[in-house]
Amino acid sequence: MTVCEYKPGLEGIPAAQSSISYVNGLEGILEYRGIPIQELATHSSFIEVAYLLIWGELPTQEELESFETEIRYHRRMKYQIGDMLKLFPNDGHPMDALQTSAAALGLFYARRALDDPAYIRQAVVRLLAKIPTMVAAFQMVRKGNYAIMPKDELDYATNFLYMLTEKIPTPYAAKVFDVCLTLHAEHTINASTFSALVTASTLTDPYAVVASAVGTLAGPLHGGANEEVLIMLEEIGSVENVRSYIETRIEKKEKIMGFGHRVYKVKDPRAIILQSMAEQLFSELGSDKYYDIALEVEKVVEEKLGAKGIYPNVDFYSGLVYRKLGIPDDLFTPIFAIARVAGWLAHWKEQLSVNRIFRPTQVYTGLHDMPYIPISERMAKADSNGH
Ligand code: ACO
């Protein structure tokens, strides 16, 4: 076996073969199963995209209708899960609540043979259907309210916003949210997807796969940059302050949140779509001074850092859009998870078809042949103050 060079973060090392999505960071291309993201954002829906990602091809009308119907009728959660959410601390992070409740689903739905297509289908339907209900329910119970039951007559995006805000959103707001889900549904082998693959490779149940991916997405280096963008825009406070704020941040070698990407060296195609949606949303629901500040930030950052390939990423405009839809800032990452469940499940299914348990190697940097020193002979260690 060839001994490979150790690469921190496995940068550039293929860890899987996949036909689910493709990214070309120099040309700003993102495709799901070969279909450009722009096409899907314009013509498709999140549920159709989930079907495409998981089953590999666009559904026929009949297939889509039966998939949507199944999801619609599995949105309710077990009352025990609702009771469990009530016991969580109100100030607990919604991502922690989601990770726990996603794992808890595994208690209710018996583990069955992973080569049974009916079991795979049921797990896909349940996870896509119930995760939004659990996110919305935690939001309600942490405010001291009863969780709002899903309404069967509402489509996926409309129903989620209804359960979250107690109001039926406008069709345009629901469409914008649905497109946001499509844009976040899949993005090759990022950290949470890799986590899902490793967990899947042990042949554990899909609820554990999704719970481990949610835990990975929760970290600030992965999900969550869109929250930071809003904090930054608030700190800037006005269009006039943008230039000096950005220049100071660049001088201090601080990152501008919502800019830059390991893969994209041009403007993230998802940011282009989100920006045009933000523009329409603000013209429909009222303008937002932070959107004007964001436009100026983009202009100044492009002028200063464009030559280094630093452009807006998907997180730059998504927080502004979510806030305008009435979504609290700490739900941005759980919403990312609602969308990414589709990608995680697609990778779970793909992993099962070629499974071999992940068991990489390591480069050992420790000692050898050390003596065991009896506790009575061990020297006291200096404390952290050096005493
Ligand atoms: N603002 C200012 N400078 C930046 C930024 C930024 N946002 N991003 C990268 N750079 C600069 C770095 O300072 C570095 O410059 P140098 O070569 O002069 O030292 C160079 O560009 C390369 O930066 P790295 O951090 O090495 O790039 P990497 O590929 O490791 O990081 C990352 C990508 C983490 C996304 C980074 O651009 C960043 O921290 N951005 C801000 C946070 C953010 O928006 N994250 C969301 C990413 S999208 C997502 O996860 C869904």
Coordinates of C-alpha atoms and ligand atoms in Angstrom, one line a residue:
M1 CA 0.0 0.0 0.0
T2 CA 1.3 3.5 -0.9
V3 CA 1.9 5.7 2.1
C4 CA 0.2 9.0 1.5
E5 CA 1.2 12.4 2.8
Y6 CA -1.0 13.6 5.7
K7 CA -3.2 16.5 4.7
P8 CA -4.9 18.4 7.6
G9 CA -8.6 18.5 7.0
L10 CA -8.1 15.9 4.1
E11 CA -7.9 18.9 1.8
G12 CA -8.0 17.7 -1.8
I13 CA -8.2 14.0 -0.9
P14 CA -11.1 12.2 -2.4
A15 CA -13.0 10.3 0.3
A16 CA -15.9 9.0 -1.9
Q17 CA -17.1 8.7 -5.5
S18 CA -20.4 10.3 -6.0
S19 CA -22.8 11.2 -8.8
I20 CA -25.1 13.4 -6.7
S21 CA -23.7 16.9 -7.2
Y22 CA -20.9 18.8 -9.0
V23 CA -19.2 22.0 -8.2
N24 CA -16.8 24.0 -10.4
G25 CA -15.5 26.8 -8.3
L26 CA -13.7 28.7 -11.1
E27 CA -16.6 28.9 -13.3
G28 CA -19.3 29.2 -10.6
I29 CA -21.1 26.0 -11.5
L30 CA -23.3 23.9 -9.2
E31 CA -25.3 21.0 -10.5
Y32 CA -27.5 18.5 -8.8
R33 CA -27.5 15.2 -10.8
G34 CA -26.1 17.2 -13.7
I35 CA -28.9 19.9 -13.7
P36 CA -27.7 23.4 -13.1
I37 CA -28.8 24.9 -9.9
Q38 CA -30.3 28.0 -11.7
E39 CA -32.7 25.7 -13.6
L40 CA -33.8 23.9 -10.5
A41 CA -34.2 27.2 -8.5
T42 CA -36.4 28.6 -11.4
H43 CA -38.5 25.6 -12.4
S44 CA -38.4 23.0 -9.6
S45 CA -39.5 22.7 -5.9
F46 CA -37.6 21.5 -2.9
I47 CA -39.5 18.3 -2.7
E48 CA -38.9 17.5 -6.4
V49 CA -35.2 18.4 -5.8
A50 CA -35.0 16.0 -2.8
Y51 CA -36.5 13.3 -5.0
L52 CA -33.9 14.0 -7.7
L53 CA -31.0 14.0 -5.3
I54 CA -32.1 10.8 -3.5
W55 CA -33.4 8.7 -6.4
G56 CA -31.1 10.1 -9.1
E57 CA -33.7 11.4 -11.6
L58 CA -36.5 13.8 -11.9
P59 CA -39.9 12.2 -10.9
T60 CA -42.8 11.9 -13.2
Q61 CA -45.9 13.8 -12.3
E62 CA -47.4 10.7 -10.6
E63 CA -44.2 9.9 -8.7
L64 CA -43.9 13.5 -7.5
E65 CA -47.5 13.6 -6.4
S66 CA -47.2 10.4 -4.4
F67 CA -43.9 11.5 -2.8
E68 CA -45.5 14.9 -1.8
T69 CA -48.6 13.2 -0.4
E70 CA -46.6 10.8 1.7
I71 CA -44.5 13.6 3.1
R72 CA -47.6 15.7 3.8
Y73 CA -49.2 12.9 5.8
H74 CA -46.1 12.1 7.8
R75 CA -45.5 15.6 9.2
R76 CA -47.0 15.0 12.6
M77 CA -44.5 14.0 15.3
K78 CA -45.2 11.5 18.0
Y79 CA -46.6 13.2 21.1
Q80 CA -43.6 11.9 23.1
I81 CA -41.3 13.9 20.9
G82 CA -43.4 17.0 21.6
D83 CA -43.2 16.3 25.3
M84 CA -39.5 15.8 25.1
L85 CA -39.0 19.2 23.4
K86 CA -40.9 20.8 26.3
L87 CA -38.3 19.5 28.7
F88 CA -35.4 21.1 26.9
P89 CA -34.1 24.4 28.4
N90 CA -35.7 27.4 26.7
D91 CA -32.3 28.9 26.1
G92 CA -30.8 25.7 24.6
H93 CA -29.7 26.1 21.0
P94 CA -32.2 24.9 18.4
M95 CA -29.5 22.9 16.7
D96 CA -29.0 20.9 19.9
A97 CA -32.7 20.4 20.1
L98 CA -32.8 19.2 16.5
Q99 CA -29.9 16.8 16.9
T100 CA -31.6 15.2 19.9
S101 CA -35.0 15.0 18.3
A102 CA -33.6 13.6 15.0
A103 CA -31.8 10.9 17.0
A104 CA -35.0 10.3 19.0
L105 CA -36.9 9.4 15.8
G106 CA -34.8 6.2 15.7
L107 CA -36.5 5.1 19.0
F108 CA -39.9 5.0 17.3
Y109 CA -39.2 3.6 13.9
A110 CA -37.7 0.1 14.2
R111 CA -34.4 -0.5 12.5
R112 CA -35.0 -2.8 9.5
A113 CA -32.9 -4.3 6.7
L114 CA -31.1 -1.5 4.9
D115 CA -31.6 -3.4 1.6
D116 CA -35.4 -3.1 1.9
P117 CA -36.5 -0.3 -0.5
A118 CA -39.7 0.2 1.5
Y119 CA -37.7 0.9 4.7
I120 CA -35.4 3.4 2.8
R121 CA -38.5 5.1 1.4
Q122 CA -40.2 5.3 4.8
A123 CA -37.1 6.7 6.4
V124 CA -36.6 9.4 3.7
V125 CA -40.3 10.4 3.9
R126 CA -40.2 10.5 7.7
L127 CA -37.1 12.6 8.0
L128 CA -38.1 15.1 5.3
A129 CA -41.5 15.4 6.8
K130 CA -40.8 15.5 10.5
I131 CA -37.6 17.6 10.8
P132 CA -39.3 20.9 9.9
T133 CA -42.1 20.1 12.4
M134 CA -39.6 19.5 15.2
V135 CA -37.7 22.7 14.4
A136 CA -40.9 24.7 14.4
A137 CA -42.2 23.0 17.5
F138 CA -39.1 23.8 19.5
Q139 CA -39.4 27.4 18.5
M140 CA -43.0 27.5 19.8
V141 CA -42.4 25.6 23.1
R142 CA -39.3 27.7 24.0
K143 CA -41.5 30.8 23.8
G144 CA -43.9 29.1 26.2
N145 CA -46.5 28.2 23.5
Y146 CA -48.0 25.0 22.3
A147 CA -46.5 23.6 19.1
I148 CA -48.6 24.3 16.0
M149 CA -49.8 21.2 14.2
P150 CA -49.0 21.0 10.5
K151 CA -51.8 21.7 8.1
D152 CA -52.2 19.0 5.5
E153 CA -53.5 21.3 2.8
L154 CA -50.4 23.5 2.9
D155 CA -47.3 22.7 0.8
Y156 CA -44.0 22.0 2.4
A157 CA -42.6 25.6 2.5
T158 CA -45.9 27.3 3.4
N159 CA -46.6 24.8 6.1
F160 CA -43.2 25.3 7.7
L161 CA -43.5 29.1 7.8
Y162 CA -47.0 28.7 9.2
M163 CA -45.9 26.4 12.0
L164 CA -43.1 28.8 12.8
T165 CA -44.9 32.1 12.7
E166 CA -48.6 31.2 13.1
K167 CA -49.3 33.1 9.9
I168 CA -49.8 31.8 6.4
P169 CA -47.1 33.4 4.4
T170 CA -47.7 35.1 1.0
P171 CA -47.2 32.8 -1.9
Y172 CA -44.1 34.8 -2.9
A173 CA -42.6 34.5 0.6
A174 CA -43.2 30.7 0.5
K175 CA -41.7 30.4 -2.9
V176 CA -38.6 32.3 -1.8
F177 CA -38.2 30.0 1.2
D178 CA -38.7 26.9 -1.0
V179 CA -35.9 28.2 -3.3
C180 CA -33.7 28.8 -0.3
L181 CA -34.2 25.1 0.6
T182 CA -33.3 24.0 -2.9
L183 CA -30.1 26.1 -2.8
H184 CA -29.0 24.5 0.4
A185 CA -30.1 21.0 -0.3
E186 CA -26.7 19.6 -1.4
H187 CA -23.1 20.6 -1.9
T188 CA -20.8 17.6 -2.4
I189 CA -18.7 16.2 0.4
N190 CA -18.6 19.0 3.0
A191 CA -18.0 18.3 6.7
S192 CA -21.6 17.3 7.6
T193 CA -22.0 15.1 4.6
F194 CA -18.7 13.4 5.3
S195 CA -20.0 12.9 8.9
A196 CA -23.2 11.3 7.5
L197 CA -21.1 9.0 5.2
V198 CA -18.9 7.8 8.1
T199 CA -22.0 7.1 10.2
A200 CA -23.8 5.5 7.3
S201 CA -20.9 3.2 6.6
T202 CA -21.4 1.4 10.0
L203 CA -24.9 0.4 8.7
T204 CA -26.6 2.2 11.6
D205 CA -30.1 3.6 11.1
P206 CA -30.8 6.7 9.0
Y207 CA -31.9 8.7 12.1
A208 CA -28.5 8.3 13.6
V209 CA -26.9 9.3 10.2
V210 CA -28.9 12.5 10.1
A211 CA -28.4 13.2 13.9
S212 CA -24.6 13.0 13.4
A213 CA -24.7 15.3 10.4
V214 CA -26.8 17.8 12.3
G215 CA -24.2 17.8 15.1
T216 CA -21.5 18.5 12.6
L217 CA -23.4 21.2 10.8
A218 CA -23.9 23.0 14.1
G219 CA -20.3 24.1 14.4
P220 CA -19.4 27.7 13.6
L221 CA -17.0 26.8 10.8
H222 CA -19.8 25.1 8.9
G223 CA -23.4 26.3 9.3
G224 CA -23.9 29.7 11.0
A225 CA -22.0 32.2 8.9
N226 CA -25.2 33.9 7.8
E227 CA -25.9 34.8 11.5
E228 CA -22.5 36.4 11.6
V229 CA -23.2 38.4 8.4
L230 CA -26.2 40.1 10.1
I231 CA -24.2 40.9 13.2
M232 CA -21.6 42.5 10.9
L233 CA -24.2 44.5 8.9
E234 CA -25.7 45.7 12.2
E235 CA -22.2 46.8 13.4
I236 CA -21.7 48.8 10.2
G237 CA -25.1 50.5 10.8
S238 CA -25.2 52.7 7.7
V239 CA -24.2 52.7 4.0
E240 CA -21.8 55.6 4.8
N241 CA -19.8 53.5 7.3
V242 CA -19.2 50.6 4.9
R243 CA -16.0 51.7 3.3
S244 CA -14.1 52.5 6.5
Y245 CA -15.5 49.4 8.3
I246 CA -14.3 47.1 5.5
E247 CA -11.0 48.8 5.1
T248 CA -10.3 48.6 8.9
R249 CA -11.3 44.9 8.9
I250 CA -9.0 44.1 6.0
E251 CA -6.1 46.0 7.6
K252 CA -6.6 44.0 10.8
K253 CA -6.6 40.8 8.7
E254 CA -10.2 40.0 9.9
K255 CA -12.5 38.0 7.6
I256 CA -15.5 39.7 6.0
M257 CA -18.3 37.4 6.9
G258 CA -20.3 35.9 4.0
F259 CA -17.3 36.2 1.6
G260 CA -14.8 33.7 0.4
H261 CA -15.1 30.0 -0.2
R262 CA -12.7 27.0 -0.2
V263 CA -14.1 26.0 -3.6
Y264 CA -15.6 29.0 -5.3
K265 CA -13.2 31.7 -6.6
V266 CA -16.0 33.6 -8.3
K267 CA -19.4 34.7 -6.9
D268 CA -21.2 31.6 -5.5
P269 CA -24.0 30.8 -7.9
R270 CA -26.3 30.4 -5.0
A271 CA -25.5 33.9 -3.8
I272 CA -26.5 35.3 -7.2
I273 CA -29.9 33.6 -7.0
L274 CA -30.4 34.6 -3.4
Q275 CA -29.5 38.2 -4.1
S276 CA -32.1 38.6 -6.9
M277 CA -34.7 36.9 -4.6
A278 CA -33.8 39.3 -1.8
E279 CA -34.3 42.2 -4.1
Q280 CA -37.8 41.1 -5.1
L281 CA -38.7 40.2 -1.5
F282 CA -37.7 43.6 -0.2
S283 CA -39.7 45.3 -3.0
E284 CA -42.7 43.1 -2.1
L285 CA -42.5 43.2 1.8
G286 CA -40.8 46.5 2.3
S287 CA -37.2 47.7 2.0
D288 CA -34.5 46.9 4.5
K289 CA -31.6 49.2 5.3
Y290 CA -29.4 46.2 5.9
Y291 CA -29.9 45.1 2.3
D292 CA -28.6 48.5 1.1
I293 CA -25.7 48.2 3.4
A294 CA -25.0 44.6 2.1
L295 CA -25.0 45.9 -1.5
E296 CA -22.4 48.5 -0.6
V297 CA -20.3 45.9 1.3
E298 CA -20.3 43.7 -1.8
K299 CA -19.1 46.6 -3.9
V300 CA -16.3 47.6 -1.6
V301 CA -15.2 44.0 -0.9
E302 CA -15.1 43.2 -4.6
E303 CA -13.0 46.3 -5.2
K304 CA -10.6 45.3 -2.4
L305 CA -10.5 41.5 -2.5
G306 CA -12.0 40.5 -5.9
A307 CA -8.5 40.0 -7.3
K308 CA -7.9 37.3 -4.6
G309 CA -11.1 35.4 -5.7
I310 CA -13.1 36.6 -2.7
Y311 CA -16.7 37.1 -3.5
P312 CA -20.1 36.7 -1.7
N313 CA -20.9 33.1 -0.7
V314 CA -24.3 31.6 -0.1
D315 CA -24.4 32.9 3.4
F316 CA -24.1 36.6 2.5
Y317 CA -27.7 37.1 1.4
S318 CA -29.5 34.2 3.0
G319 CA -29.7 35.7 6.6
L320 CA -31.2 38.9 5.2
V321 CA -33.9 36.8 3.4
Y322 CA -34.6 34.6 6.4
R323 CA -35.0 37.6 8.7
K324 CA -37.4 39.3 6.3
L325 CA -39.5 36.1 6.3
G326 CA -39.8 36.5 10.1
I327 CA -37.3 33.7 11.0
P328 CA -35.3 34.2 14.3
D329 CA -31.5 34.3 13.7
D330 CA -30.7 31.2 15.7
L331 CA -33.0 29.1 13.4
F332 CA -30.9 29.9 10.3
T333 CA -28.7 26.8 10.8
P334 CA -31.6 24.5 11.6
I335 CA -33.2 25.7 8.4
F336 CA -29.9 24.8 6.6
A337 CA -30.4 21.3 8.2
I338 CA -34.0 21.0 7.0
A339 CA -32.7 21.5 3.4
R340 CA -29.5 19.5 3.7
V341 CA -31.4 16.4 5.0
A342 CA -32.1 15.8 1.3
G343 CA -28.4 15.8 0.4
W344 CA -27.4 13.7 3.5
L345 CA -30.1 11.1 2.6
A346 CA -28.9 11.0 -1.0
H347 CA -25.3 10.3 0.2
W348 CA -26.6 7.8 2.7
K349 CA -28.4 5.9 0.0
E350 CA -25.4 6.1 -2.3
Q351 CA -23.1 4.9 0.5
L352 CA -25.3 1.9 1.1
S353 CA -25.0 0.8 -2.5
V354 CA -21.2 0.6 -2.4
N355 CA -20.6 0.3 1.3
R356 CA -17.3 -0.3 3.0
I357 CA -16.8 0.9 6.5
F358 CA -14.7 4.1 6.8
R359 CA -11.5 3.2 8.6
P360 CA -8.7 5.6 7.6
T361 CA -5.3 5.5 9.0
Q362 CA -3.3 8.0 11.1
V363 CA 0.3 9.1 11.4
Y364 CA 1.3 8.2 15.0
T365 CA 3.4 11.0 16.6
G366 CA 3.5 9.6 20.2
L367 CA 6.1 7.7 22.2
H368 CA 7.0 4.0 22.4
D369 CA 8.1 1.5 25.1
M370 CA 7.4 3.9 28.0
P371 CA 7.8 2.5 31.5
Y372 CA 4.7 2.4 33.8
I373 CA 5.6 4.6 36.8
P374 CA 3.7 3.7 40.0
I375 CA 1.5 6.6 41.2
S376 CA 3.6 7.1 44.4
E377 CA 6.6 7.8 42.3
R378 CA 5.1 10.3 39.9
M379 CA 6.3 13.8 40.2
A380 CA 3.7 16.5 41.0
K381 CA 2.9 18.5 37.9
A382 CA 3.3 22.3 37.8
D383 CA -0.1 24.0 37.9
S384 CA -1.2 26.3 35.1
N385 CA 0.5 29.3 36.8
G386 CA 3.8 27.4 36.6
H387 CA 4.0 26.8 40.4
Ligands
ACO1 N1 -12.5 38.2 4.1 C1 -11.3 38.6 4.0 N2 -10.3 37.9 3.5 C2 -10.6 36.6 3.2 C3 -11.9 36.1 3.4 C4 -12.9 36.9 3.8 N3 -14.1 36.5 4.0 N4 -11.9 34.8 3.0 C5 -10.6 34.5 2.6 N5 -9.8 35.6 2.8 C6 -8.4 35.7 2.4 C7 -7.6 35.2 3.6 O1 -7.3 36.2 4.5 C8 -6.4 34.6 2.8 O2 -5.6 35.7 2.5 P1 -4.0 35.6 2.4 O3 -3.7 34.6 1.4 O4 -3.5 36.9 2.1 O5 -3.6 35.1 3.8 C9 -7.0 34.1 1.5 O6 -8.2 34.9 1.3 C10 -7.4 32.6 1.6 O7 -8.2 32.4 2.7 P2 -8.4 31.1 3.5 O8 -9.0 31.4 4.9 O9 -7.1 30.3 3.5 O10 -9.4 30.4 2.6 P3 -10.2 29.0 2.9 O11 -10.5 28.4 1.7 O12 -9.4 28.2 4.0 O13 -11.5 29.5 3.7 C11 -13.6 30.3 4.2 C12 -12.7 29.6 3.2 C13 -13.6 29.5 5.5 C14 -15.1 30.2 3.7 C15 -13.2 31.7 4.4 O14 -13.3 32.4 3.1 C16 -14.0 32.5 5.4 O15 -13.6 32.3 6.6 N6 -15.0 33.3 5.1 C17 -15.8 34.0 6.0 C18 -16.8 33.0 6.7 C19 -17.9 32.6 5.8 O16 -18.5 33.4 5.1 N7 -18.2 31.2 5.8 C20 -19.3 30.6 5.0 C21 -18.7 29.8 3.9 S1 -20.0 29.1 2.9 C22 -20.6 27.8 3.7 O17 -20.0 27.2 4.6 C23 -22.0 27.3 3.5

